[in-house]
Short mmCIF file of C-alpha atoms in Angstrom, two decimals:
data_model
loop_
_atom_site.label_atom_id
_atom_site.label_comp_id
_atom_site.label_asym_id
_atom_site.label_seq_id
_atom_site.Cartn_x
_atom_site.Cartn_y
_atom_site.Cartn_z
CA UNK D 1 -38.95 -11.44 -10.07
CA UNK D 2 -35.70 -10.52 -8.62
CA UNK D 3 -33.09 -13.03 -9.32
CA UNK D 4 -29.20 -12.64 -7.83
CA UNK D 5 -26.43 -14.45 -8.71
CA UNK D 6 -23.81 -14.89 -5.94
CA UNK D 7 -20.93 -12.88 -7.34
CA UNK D 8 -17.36 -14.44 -6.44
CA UNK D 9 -13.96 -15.77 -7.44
CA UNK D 10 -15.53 -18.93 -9.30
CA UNK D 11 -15.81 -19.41 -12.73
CA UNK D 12 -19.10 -20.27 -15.24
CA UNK D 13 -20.91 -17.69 -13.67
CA UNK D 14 -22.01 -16.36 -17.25
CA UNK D 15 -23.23 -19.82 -18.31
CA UNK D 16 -26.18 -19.63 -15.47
CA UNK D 17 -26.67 -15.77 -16.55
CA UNK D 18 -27.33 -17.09 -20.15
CA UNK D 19 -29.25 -19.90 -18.96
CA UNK D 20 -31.71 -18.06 -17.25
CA UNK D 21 -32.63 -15.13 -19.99
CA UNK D 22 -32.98 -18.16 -21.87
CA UNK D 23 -36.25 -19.34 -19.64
CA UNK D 24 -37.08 -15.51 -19.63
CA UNK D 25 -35.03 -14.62 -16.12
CA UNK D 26 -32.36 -11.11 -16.26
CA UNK D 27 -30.21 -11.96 -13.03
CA UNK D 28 -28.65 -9.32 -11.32
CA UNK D 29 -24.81 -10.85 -10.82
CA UNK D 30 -23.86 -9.52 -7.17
CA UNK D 31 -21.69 -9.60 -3.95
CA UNK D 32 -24.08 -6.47 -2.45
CA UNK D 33 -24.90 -7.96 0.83
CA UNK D 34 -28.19 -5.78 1.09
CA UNK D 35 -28.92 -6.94 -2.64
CA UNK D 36 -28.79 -10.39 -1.88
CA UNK D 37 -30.99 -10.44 0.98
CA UNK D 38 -33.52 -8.57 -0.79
CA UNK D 39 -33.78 -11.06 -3.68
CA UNK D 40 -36.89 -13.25 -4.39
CA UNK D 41 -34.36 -16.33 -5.64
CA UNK D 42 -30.68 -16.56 -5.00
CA UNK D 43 -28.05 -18.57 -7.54
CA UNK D 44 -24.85 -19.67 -6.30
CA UNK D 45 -22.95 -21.49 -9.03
CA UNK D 46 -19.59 -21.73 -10.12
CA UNK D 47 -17.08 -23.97 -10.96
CA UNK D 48 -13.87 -23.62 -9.02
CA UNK D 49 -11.41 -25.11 -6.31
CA UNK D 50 -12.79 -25.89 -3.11
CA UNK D 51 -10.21 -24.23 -0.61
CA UNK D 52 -9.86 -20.89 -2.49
CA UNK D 53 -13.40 -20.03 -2.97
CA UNK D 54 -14.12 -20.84 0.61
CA UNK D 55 -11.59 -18.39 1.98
CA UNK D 56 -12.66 -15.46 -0.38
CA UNK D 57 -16.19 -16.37 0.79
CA UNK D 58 -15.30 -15.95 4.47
CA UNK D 59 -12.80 -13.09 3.69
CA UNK D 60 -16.04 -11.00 2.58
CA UNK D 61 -18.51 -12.32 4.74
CA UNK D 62 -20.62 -14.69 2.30
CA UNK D 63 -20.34 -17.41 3.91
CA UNK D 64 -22.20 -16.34 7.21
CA UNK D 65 -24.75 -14.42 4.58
CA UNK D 66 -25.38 -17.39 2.54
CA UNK D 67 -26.36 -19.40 5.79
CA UNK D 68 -28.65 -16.83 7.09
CA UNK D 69 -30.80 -16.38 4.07
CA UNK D 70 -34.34 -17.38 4.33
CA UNK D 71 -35.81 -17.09 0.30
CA UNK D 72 -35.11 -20.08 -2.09
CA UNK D 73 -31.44 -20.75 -2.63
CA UNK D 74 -29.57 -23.18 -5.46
CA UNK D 75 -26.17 -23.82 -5.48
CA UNK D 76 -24.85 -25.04 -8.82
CA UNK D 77 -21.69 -27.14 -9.16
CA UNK D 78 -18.76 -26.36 -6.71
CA UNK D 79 -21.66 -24.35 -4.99
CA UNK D 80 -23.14 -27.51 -4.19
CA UNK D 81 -19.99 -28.53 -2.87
CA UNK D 82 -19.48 -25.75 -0.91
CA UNK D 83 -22.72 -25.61 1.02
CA UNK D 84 -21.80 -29.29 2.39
CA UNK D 85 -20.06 -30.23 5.96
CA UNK D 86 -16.24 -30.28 4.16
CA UNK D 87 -14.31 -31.03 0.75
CA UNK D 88 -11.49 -33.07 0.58
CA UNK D 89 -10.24 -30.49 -2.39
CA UNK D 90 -7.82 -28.38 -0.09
CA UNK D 91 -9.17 -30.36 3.26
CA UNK D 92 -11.54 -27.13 2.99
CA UNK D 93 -14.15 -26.65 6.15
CA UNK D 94 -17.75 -25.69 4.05
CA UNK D 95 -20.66 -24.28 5.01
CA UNK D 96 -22.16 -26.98 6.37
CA UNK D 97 -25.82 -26.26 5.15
CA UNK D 98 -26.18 -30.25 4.07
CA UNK D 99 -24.80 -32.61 6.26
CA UNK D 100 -23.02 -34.53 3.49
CA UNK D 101 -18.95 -34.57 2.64
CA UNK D 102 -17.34 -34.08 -0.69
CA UNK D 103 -14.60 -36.04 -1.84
CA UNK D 104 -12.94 -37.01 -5.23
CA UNK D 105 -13.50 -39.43 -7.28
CA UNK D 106 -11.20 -42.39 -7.28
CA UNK D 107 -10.99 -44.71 -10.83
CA UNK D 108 -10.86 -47.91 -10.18
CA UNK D 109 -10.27 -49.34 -13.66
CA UNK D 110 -8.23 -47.21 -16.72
CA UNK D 111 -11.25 -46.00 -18.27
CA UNK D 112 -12.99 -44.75 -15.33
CA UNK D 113 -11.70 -40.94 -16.32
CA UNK D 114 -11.77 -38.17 -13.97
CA UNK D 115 -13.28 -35.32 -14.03
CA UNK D 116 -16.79 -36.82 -14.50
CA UNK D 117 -17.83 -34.81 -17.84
CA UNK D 118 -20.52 -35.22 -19.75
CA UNK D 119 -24.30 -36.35 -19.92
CA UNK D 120 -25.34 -38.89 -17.33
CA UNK D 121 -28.96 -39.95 -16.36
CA UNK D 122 -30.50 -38.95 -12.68
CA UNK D 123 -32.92 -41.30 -10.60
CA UNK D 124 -34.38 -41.18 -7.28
CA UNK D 125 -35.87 -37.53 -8.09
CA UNK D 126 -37.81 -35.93 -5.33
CA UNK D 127 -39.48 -32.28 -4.64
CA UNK D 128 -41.07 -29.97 -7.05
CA UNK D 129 -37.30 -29.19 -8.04
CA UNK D 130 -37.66 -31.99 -10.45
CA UNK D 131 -41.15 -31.15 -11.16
CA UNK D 132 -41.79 -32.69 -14.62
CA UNK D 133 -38.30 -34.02 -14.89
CA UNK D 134 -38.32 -37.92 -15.69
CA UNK D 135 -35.95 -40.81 -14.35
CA UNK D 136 -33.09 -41.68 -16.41
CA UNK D 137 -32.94 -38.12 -18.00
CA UNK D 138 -29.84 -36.91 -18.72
CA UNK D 139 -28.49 -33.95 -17.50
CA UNK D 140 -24.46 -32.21 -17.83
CA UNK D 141 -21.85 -32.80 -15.61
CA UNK D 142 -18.26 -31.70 -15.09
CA UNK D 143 -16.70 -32.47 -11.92
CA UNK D 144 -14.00 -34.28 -10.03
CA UNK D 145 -15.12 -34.03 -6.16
CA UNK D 146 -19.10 -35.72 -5.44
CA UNK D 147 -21.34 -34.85 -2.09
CA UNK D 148 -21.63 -38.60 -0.67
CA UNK D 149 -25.63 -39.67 -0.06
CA UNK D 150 -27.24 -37.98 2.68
CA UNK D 151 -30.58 -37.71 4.00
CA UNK D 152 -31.26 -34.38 1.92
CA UNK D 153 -30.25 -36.28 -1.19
CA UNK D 154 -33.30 -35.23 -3.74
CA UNK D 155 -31.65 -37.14 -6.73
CA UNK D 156 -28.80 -40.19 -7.73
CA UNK D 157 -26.52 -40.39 -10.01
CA UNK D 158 -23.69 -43.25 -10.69
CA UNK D 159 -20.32 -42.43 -11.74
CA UNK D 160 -18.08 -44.90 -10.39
CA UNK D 161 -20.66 -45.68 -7.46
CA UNK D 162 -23.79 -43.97 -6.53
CA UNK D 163 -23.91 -40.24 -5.47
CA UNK D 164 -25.90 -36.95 -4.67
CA UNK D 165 -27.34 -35.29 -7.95
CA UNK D 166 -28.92 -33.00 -5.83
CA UNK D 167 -29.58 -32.03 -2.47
CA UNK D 168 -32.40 -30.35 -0.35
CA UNK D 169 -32.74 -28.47 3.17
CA UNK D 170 -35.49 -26.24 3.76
CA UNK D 171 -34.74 -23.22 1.50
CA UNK D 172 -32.02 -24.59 0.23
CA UNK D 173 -31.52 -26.34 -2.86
CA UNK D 174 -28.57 -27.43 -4.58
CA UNK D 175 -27.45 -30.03 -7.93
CA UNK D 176 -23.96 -31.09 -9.00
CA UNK D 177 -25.06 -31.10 -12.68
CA UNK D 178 -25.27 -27.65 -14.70
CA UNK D 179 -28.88 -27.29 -15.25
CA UNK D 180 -28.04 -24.28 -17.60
CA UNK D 181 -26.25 -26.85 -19.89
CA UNK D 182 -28.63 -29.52 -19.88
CA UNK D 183 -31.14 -28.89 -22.59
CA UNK D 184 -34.64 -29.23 -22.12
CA UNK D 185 -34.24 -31.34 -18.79
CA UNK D 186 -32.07 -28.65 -17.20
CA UNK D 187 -34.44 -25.73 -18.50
CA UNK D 188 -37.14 -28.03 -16.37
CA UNK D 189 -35.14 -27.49 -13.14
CA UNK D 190 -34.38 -24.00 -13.48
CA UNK D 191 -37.62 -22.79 -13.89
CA UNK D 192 -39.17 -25.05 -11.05
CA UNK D 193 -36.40 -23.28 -9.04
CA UNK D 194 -37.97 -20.40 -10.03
CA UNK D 195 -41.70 -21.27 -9.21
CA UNK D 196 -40.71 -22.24 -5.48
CA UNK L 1 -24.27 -44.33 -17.55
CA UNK L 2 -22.08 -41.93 -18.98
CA UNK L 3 -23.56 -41.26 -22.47
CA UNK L 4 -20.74 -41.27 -25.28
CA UNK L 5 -21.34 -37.57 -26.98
CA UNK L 6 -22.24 -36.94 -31.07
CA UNK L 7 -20.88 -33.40 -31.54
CA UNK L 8 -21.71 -31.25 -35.06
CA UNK L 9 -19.07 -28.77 -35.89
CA UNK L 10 -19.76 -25.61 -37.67
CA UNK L 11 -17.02 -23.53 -39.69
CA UNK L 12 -17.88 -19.72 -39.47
CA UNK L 13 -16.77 -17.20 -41.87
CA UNK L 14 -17.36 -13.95 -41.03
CA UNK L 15 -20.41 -14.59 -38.77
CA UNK L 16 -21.61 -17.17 -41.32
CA UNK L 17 -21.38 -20.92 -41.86
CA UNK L 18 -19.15 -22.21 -44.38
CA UNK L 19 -18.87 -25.50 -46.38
CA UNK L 20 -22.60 -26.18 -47.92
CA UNK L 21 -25.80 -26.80 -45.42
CA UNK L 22 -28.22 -28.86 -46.33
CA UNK L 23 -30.70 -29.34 -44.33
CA UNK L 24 -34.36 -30.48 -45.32
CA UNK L 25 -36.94 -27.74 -44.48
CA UNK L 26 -34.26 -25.48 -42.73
CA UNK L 27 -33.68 -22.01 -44.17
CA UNK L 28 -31.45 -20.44 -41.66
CA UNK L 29 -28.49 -22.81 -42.44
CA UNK L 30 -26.01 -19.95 -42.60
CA UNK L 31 -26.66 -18.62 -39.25
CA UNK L 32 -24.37 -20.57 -36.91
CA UNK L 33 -27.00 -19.66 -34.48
CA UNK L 34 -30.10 -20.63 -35.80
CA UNK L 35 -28.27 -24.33 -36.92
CA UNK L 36 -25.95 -25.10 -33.85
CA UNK L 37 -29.94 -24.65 -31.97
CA UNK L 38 -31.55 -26.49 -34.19
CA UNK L 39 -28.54 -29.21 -34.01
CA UNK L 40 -29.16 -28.91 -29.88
CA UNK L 41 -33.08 -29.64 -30.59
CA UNK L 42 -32.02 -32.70 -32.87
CA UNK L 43 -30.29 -34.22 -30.15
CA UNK L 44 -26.65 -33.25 -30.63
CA UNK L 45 -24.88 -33.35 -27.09
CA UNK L 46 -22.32 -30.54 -27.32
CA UNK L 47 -21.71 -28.15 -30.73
CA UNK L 48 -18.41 -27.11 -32.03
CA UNK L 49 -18.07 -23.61 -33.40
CA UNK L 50 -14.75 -23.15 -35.16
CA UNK L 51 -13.73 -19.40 -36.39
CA UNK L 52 -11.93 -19.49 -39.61
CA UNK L 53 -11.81 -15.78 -39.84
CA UNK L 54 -8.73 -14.34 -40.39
CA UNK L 55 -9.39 -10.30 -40.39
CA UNK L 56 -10.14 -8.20 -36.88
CA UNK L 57 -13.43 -7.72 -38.38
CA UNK L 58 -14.20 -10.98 -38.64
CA UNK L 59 -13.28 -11.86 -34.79
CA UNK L 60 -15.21 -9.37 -33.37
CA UNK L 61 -18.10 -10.55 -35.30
CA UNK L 62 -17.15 -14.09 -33.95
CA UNK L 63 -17.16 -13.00 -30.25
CA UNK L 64 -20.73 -11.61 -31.14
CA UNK L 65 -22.23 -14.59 -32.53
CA UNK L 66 -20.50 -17.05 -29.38
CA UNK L 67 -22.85 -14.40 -27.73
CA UNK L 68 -25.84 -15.56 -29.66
CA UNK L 69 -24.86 -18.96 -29.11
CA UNK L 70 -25.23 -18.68 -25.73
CA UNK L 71 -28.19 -16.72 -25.27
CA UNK L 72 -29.94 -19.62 -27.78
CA UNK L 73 -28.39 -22.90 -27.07
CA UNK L 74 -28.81 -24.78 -23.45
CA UNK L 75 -26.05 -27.58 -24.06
CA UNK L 76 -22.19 -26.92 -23.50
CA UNK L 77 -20.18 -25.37 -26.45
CA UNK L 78 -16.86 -25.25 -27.51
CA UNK L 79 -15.00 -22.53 -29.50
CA UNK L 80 -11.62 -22.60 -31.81
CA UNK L 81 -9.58 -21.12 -34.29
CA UNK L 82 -7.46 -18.04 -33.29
CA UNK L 83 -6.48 -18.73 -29.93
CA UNK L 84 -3.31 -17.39 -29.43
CA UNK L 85 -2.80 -16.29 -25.98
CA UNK L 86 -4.79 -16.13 -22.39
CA UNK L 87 -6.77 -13.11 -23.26
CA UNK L 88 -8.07 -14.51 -26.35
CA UNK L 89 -9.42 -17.36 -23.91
CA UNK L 90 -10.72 -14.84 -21.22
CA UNK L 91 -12.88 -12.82 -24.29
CA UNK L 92 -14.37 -16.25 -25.31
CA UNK L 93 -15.38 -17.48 -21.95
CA UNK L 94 -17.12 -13.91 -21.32
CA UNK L 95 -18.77 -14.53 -24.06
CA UNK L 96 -20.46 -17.61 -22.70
CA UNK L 97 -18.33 -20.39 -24.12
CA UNK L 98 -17.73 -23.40 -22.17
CA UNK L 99 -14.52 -24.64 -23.46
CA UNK L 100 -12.01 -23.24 -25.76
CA UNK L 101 -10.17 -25.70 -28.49
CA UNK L 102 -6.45 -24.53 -28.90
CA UNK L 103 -4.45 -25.92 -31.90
CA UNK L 104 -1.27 -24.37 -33.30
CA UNK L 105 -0.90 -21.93 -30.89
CA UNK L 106 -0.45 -24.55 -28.40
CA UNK L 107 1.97 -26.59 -30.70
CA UNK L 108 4.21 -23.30 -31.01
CA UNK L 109 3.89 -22.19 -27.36
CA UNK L 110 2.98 -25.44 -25.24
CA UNK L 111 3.05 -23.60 -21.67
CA UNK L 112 -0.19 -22.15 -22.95
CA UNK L 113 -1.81 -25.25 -22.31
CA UNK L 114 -0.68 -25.08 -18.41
CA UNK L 115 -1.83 -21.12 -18.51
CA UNK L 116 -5.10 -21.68 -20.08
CA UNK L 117 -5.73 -24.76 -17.00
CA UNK L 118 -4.18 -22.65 -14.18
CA UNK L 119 -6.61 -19.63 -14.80
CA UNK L 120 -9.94 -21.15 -16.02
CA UNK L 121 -9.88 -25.03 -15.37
CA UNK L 122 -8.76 -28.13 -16.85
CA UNK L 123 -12.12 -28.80 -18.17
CA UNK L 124 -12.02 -25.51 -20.57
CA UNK L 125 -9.03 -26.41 -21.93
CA UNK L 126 -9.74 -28.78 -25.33
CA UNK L 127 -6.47 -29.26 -27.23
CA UNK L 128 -6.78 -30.01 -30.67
CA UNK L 129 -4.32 -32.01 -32.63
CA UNK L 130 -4.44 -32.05 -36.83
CA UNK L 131 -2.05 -35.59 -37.43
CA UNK L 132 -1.20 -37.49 -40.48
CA UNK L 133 0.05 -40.86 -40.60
CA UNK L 134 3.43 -40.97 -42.61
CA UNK L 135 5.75 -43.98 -42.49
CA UNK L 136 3.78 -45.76 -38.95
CA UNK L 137 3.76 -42.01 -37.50
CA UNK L 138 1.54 -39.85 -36.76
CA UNK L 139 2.97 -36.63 -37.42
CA UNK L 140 1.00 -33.16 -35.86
CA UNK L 141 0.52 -30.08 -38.31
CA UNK L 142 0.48 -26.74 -37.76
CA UNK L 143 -2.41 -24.47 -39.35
CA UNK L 144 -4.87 -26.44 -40.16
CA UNK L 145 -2.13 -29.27 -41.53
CA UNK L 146 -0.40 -26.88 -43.25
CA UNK L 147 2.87 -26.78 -41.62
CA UNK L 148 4.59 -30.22 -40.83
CA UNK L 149 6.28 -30.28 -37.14
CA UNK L 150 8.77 -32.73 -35.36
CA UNK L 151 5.88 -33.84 -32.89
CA UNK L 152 4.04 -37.45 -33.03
CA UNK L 153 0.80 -37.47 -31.90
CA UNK L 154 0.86 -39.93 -29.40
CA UNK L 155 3.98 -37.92 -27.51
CA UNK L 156 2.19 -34.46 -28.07
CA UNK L 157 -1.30 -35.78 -26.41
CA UNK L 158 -0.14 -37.12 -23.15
CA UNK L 159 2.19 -33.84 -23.36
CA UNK L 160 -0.59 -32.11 -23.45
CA UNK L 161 -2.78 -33.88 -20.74
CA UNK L 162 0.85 -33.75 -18.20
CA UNK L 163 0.25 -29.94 -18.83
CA UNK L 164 -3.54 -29.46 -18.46
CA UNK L 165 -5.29 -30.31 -20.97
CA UNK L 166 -9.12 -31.55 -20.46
CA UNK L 167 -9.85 -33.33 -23.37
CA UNK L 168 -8.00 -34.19 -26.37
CA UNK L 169 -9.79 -33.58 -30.24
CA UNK L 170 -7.81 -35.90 -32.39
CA UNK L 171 -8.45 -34.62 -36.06
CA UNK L 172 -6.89 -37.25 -38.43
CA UNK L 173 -5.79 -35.83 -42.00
CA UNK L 174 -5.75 -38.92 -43.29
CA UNK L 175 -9.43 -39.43 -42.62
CA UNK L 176 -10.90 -36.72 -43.21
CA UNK L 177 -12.94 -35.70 -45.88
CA UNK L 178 -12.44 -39.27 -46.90
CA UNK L 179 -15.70 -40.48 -44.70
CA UNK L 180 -14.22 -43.98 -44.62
CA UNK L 181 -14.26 -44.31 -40.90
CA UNK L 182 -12.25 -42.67 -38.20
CA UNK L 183 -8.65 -43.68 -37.46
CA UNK L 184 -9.96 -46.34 -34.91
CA UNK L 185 -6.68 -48.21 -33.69
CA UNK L 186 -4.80 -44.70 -33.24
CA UNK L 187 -7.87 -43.88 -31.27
CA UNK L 188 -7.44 -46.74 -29.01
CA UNK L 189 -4.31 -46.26 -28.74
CA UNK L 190 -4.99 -42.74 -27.52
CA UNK L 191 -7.85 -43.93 -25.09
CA UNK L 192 -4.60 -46.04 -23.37
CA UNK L 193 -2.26 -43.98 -23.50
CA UNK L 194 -4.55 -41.14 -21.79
CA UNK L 195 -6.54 -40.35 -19.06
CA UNK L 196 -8.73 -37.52 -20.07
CA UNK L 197 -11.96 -37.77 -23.18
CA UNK L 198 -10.37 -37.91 -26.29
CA UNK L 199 -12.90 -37.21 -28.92
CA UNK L 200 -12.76 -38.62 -32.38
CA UNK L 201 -12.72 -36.45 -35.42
CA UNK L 202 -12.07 -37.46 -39.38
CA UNK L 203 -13.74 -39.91 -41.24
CA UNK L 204 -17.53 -40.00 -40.49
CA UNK L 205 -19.14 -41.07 -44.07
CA UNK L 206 -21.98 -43.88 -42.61
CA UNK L 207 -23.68 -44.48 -38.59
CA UNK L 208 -21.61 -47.48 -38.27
CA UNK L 209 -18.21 -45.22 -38.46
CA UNK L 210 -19.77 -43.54 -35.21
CA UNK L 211 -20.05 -46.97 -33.97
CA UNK L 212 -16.95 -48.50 -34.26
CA UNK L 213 -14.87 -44.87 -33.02
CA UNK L 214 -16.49 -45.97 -29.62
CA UNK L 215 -16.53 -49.52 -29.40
CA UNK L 216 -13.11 -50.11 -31.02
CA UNK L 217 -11.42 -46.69 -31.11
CA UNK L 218 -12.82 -46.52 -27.21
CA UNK L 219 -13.65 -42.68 -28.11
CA UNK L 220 -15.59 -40.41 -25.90
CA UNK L 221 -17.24 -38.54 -28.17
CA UNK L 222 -17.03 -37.85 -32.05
CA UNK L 223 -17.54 -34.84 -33.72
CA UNK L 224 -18.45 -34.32 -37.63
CA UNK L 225 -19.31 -32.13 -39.99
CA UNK L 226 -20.31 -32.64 -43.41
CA UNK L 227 -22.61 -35.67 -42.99
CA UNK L 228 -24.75 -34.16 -40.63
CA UNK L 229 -24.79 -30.30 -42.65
CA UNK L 230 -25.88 -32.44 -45.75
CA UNK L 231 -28.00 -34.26 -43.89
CA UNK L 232 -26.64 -37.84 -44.69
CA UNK L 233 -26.78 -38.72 -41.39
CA UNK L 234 -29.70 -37.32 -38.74
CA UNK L 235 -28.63 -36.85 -35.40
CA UNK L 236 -31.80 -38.98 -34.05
CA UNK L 237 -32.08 -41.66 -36.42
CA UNK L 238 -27.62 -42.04 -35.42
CA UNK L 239 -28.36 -41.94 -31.52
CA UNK L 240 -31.16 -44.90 -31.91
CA UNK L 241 -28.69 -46.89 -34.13
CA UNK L 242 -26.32 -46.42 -31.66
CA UNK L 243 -28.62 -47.62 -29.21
CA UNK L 244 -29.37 -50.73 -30.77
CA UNK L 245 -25.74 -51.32 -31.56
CA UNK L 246 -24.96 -51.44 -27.34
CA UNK L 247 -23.33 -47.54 -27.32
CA UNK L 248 -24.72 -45.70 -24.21
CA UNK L 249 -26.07 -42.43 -26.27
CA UNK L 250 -28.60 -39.39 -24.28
CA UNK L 251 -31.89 -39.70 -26.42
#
């Protein structure tokens, strides 16, 4: 199978490269426009800052290429975040592939510590994405910004309040959690991403 | 729930683990990679790998086995020991770490912190503290509390967090080795005074020390060594105690 990860100006991309050869996967790490239309399964991961990832996605025509592909598609992380309406990180215009928003995290108490990081537990878990993945498993998060509930929410977490694990639209597929970092859970949801 | 994290942390030497393993029915115990994957099967939620090579040699060997690590191990990892500048950071992270743990290096040269969080992101950025309590202070060391410095810890940490830092690892001197408990009111104290994790390290000797770092220390996460490498303490049989005891642990 031929696998591409999005290549761009985020971080953690060799995280998800590790990940997969570890469920048998060698990703090709790209920004060949012809390459990534070609692939069987496209990975668009990353952890970064909203406003500056956008831009160097527009600046060489990803974002108009991500929207137009047709195979399977997860976003990972700020990926997530990007393929929503708009993140309040840099007031940044997305790509508007969910129709959710992304905004930070506000503590309410002393101990409610932000960035979100660690292992927290998912519910609600719908589509084959969590194929064989239970309720109340945990899975690996580090973030500061969340994609409110939508109607393409596939799976709830709470961190302060209730919000989208992960999130579905016809191809596309995307979680807020780094299913290359969550053990046997997140090995579960990277190769059902592969099986779609 | 946010689970509070058990982390194991391996000395390597050379590509090898140091300080005796004793695991029942485990023969690969000086393989860092073979034991931080079996410590990932047992449960553990993120590993520790701390380089106390001093040679080139034994670096590049280092950078080869944080390789292993990641083609092997599917929860979040942390490196340390030798960090002295950004592109010691950079080599790590291509490696396939997830966070880096700077120590004296930071102490000496504190804009590194702000460096290290501008390139790569707050959340790679661990800064470790070594402290010993003299006199009602709690005086930071230098190499592996070797070297004595002006800085108390409490001053140093939220220092640290103004300039980056993701979480703080709070290794007490005066706990550790000891296995008496961790230094639970300094960790409070911490948890207060900060903002970001601060994870708990020094002391661990019995499951209830784990306890009481996150009930009454308010830790994050603590990390150990020796009880789990001698198998004192499982990693299962802790995260069910915990359970029992109220603590929010991933089983």
């Amino acid at each position: 199978m031929n696998v591409v990860i999005i290549k761009y100006n985020a971080g953690n991309i060799h995280s998800v490269v590790h990940g997969l050869r570890r469920i048998g996967v060698e990703p090709l790490v790209t920004d060949d426009k012809a390459l990534i239309r070609a692939a069987d399964k496209v990975i668009f991961p990353g952890v970064g800052e909203a406003s500056s990832t956008m831009a160097y996605l527009r600046e060489h025509g990803l974002d108009t290429l991500i929207k137009s592909l047709t195979q399977p598609v997860l976003g990972i992380c700020i990926g997530l975040q990007l393929m929503c309406r708009h993140s309040e990180e840099g007031d940044t215009a997305c790509l508007g592939i969910f129709d959710a928003d992304v905004k930070r995290f506000l503590p309410q108490r002393h101990e409610d510590k932000v960035p979100h990081m660690g292992w927290n537990t998912l519910t609600n878990l719908q589509t084959p994405l969590f194929e064989g993945v239970g309720t109340g498993d945990y899975v690996y998060y580090v973030h500061s910004y969340y994609a409110a509930f939508c109607e393409q929410t596939i799976a709830r977490t709470d961190y302060l309040h209730p919000y989208s694990a992960a999130l579905h639209k016809d191809n596309f597929f995307a979680t807020q959690f780094h299913p290359e970092k969550s053990s046997v859970a997140g090995e579960r949801v990277l190769t059902n991403f592969m099986q779609l | 729930m946010l689970a509070k994290r058990i982390i194991p942390c391996l000395d390597v030497k050379d590509g090898q683990t140091v300080k005796g393993v004793n695991f029942v029915n485990f023969r690969h115990a000086g393989d860092p990679v073979e034991l931080g994957h079996q410590y990932s099967i047992q449960g553990a939620d993120e590993l520790v790998f701390l380089d106390i090579t001093a040679s080139h040699e034994g670096r590049k060997t280092f950078v080869d086995m944080v390789r292993k690590v990641a083609d092997r191990v599917s929860i979040p990892f942390t490196v340390g020991g030798g960090i002295n500048e950004l592109k010691d950071v950079d080599v790590l992270l291509n490696a396939g770490a997830d966070k880096v743990s700077i120590n004296s290096a930071a102490l000496r040269n504190p804009g590194l912190i702000d460096e290290v969080s501008a390139h790569f992101g707050s959340q790679v950025c661990v800064v470790a503290i070594d402290a010993n309590l003299e006199d009602n202070l709690w005086r930071c060391y230098l190499n592996g509390g070797r070297i004595p410095t002006d800085k108390d810890l409490f001053g140093w940490a939220r220092e640290a967090q103004e300039r980056g830092a993701g979480e703080i690892l709070f290794i007490s001197m005066t706990h550790d080795g000891v296995k008496k408990g961790y230094p639970n009111e300094a960790l409070a104290t911490l948890a207060d005074n900060l903002n970001i994790p601060v994870i708990a390290s020094g002391g661990a000797g019995k499951r209830e020390h784990f306890r009481d770092a996150f009930q009454l220390g308010k830790a994050d996460a603590a990390l150990a060594a020796s009880v789990f490498h001698f198998g004192e303490i499982s990693i299962p049989e802790l995260k069910t105690y915990l359970k029992n005891e109220g603590v929010t642990v991933r089983l």
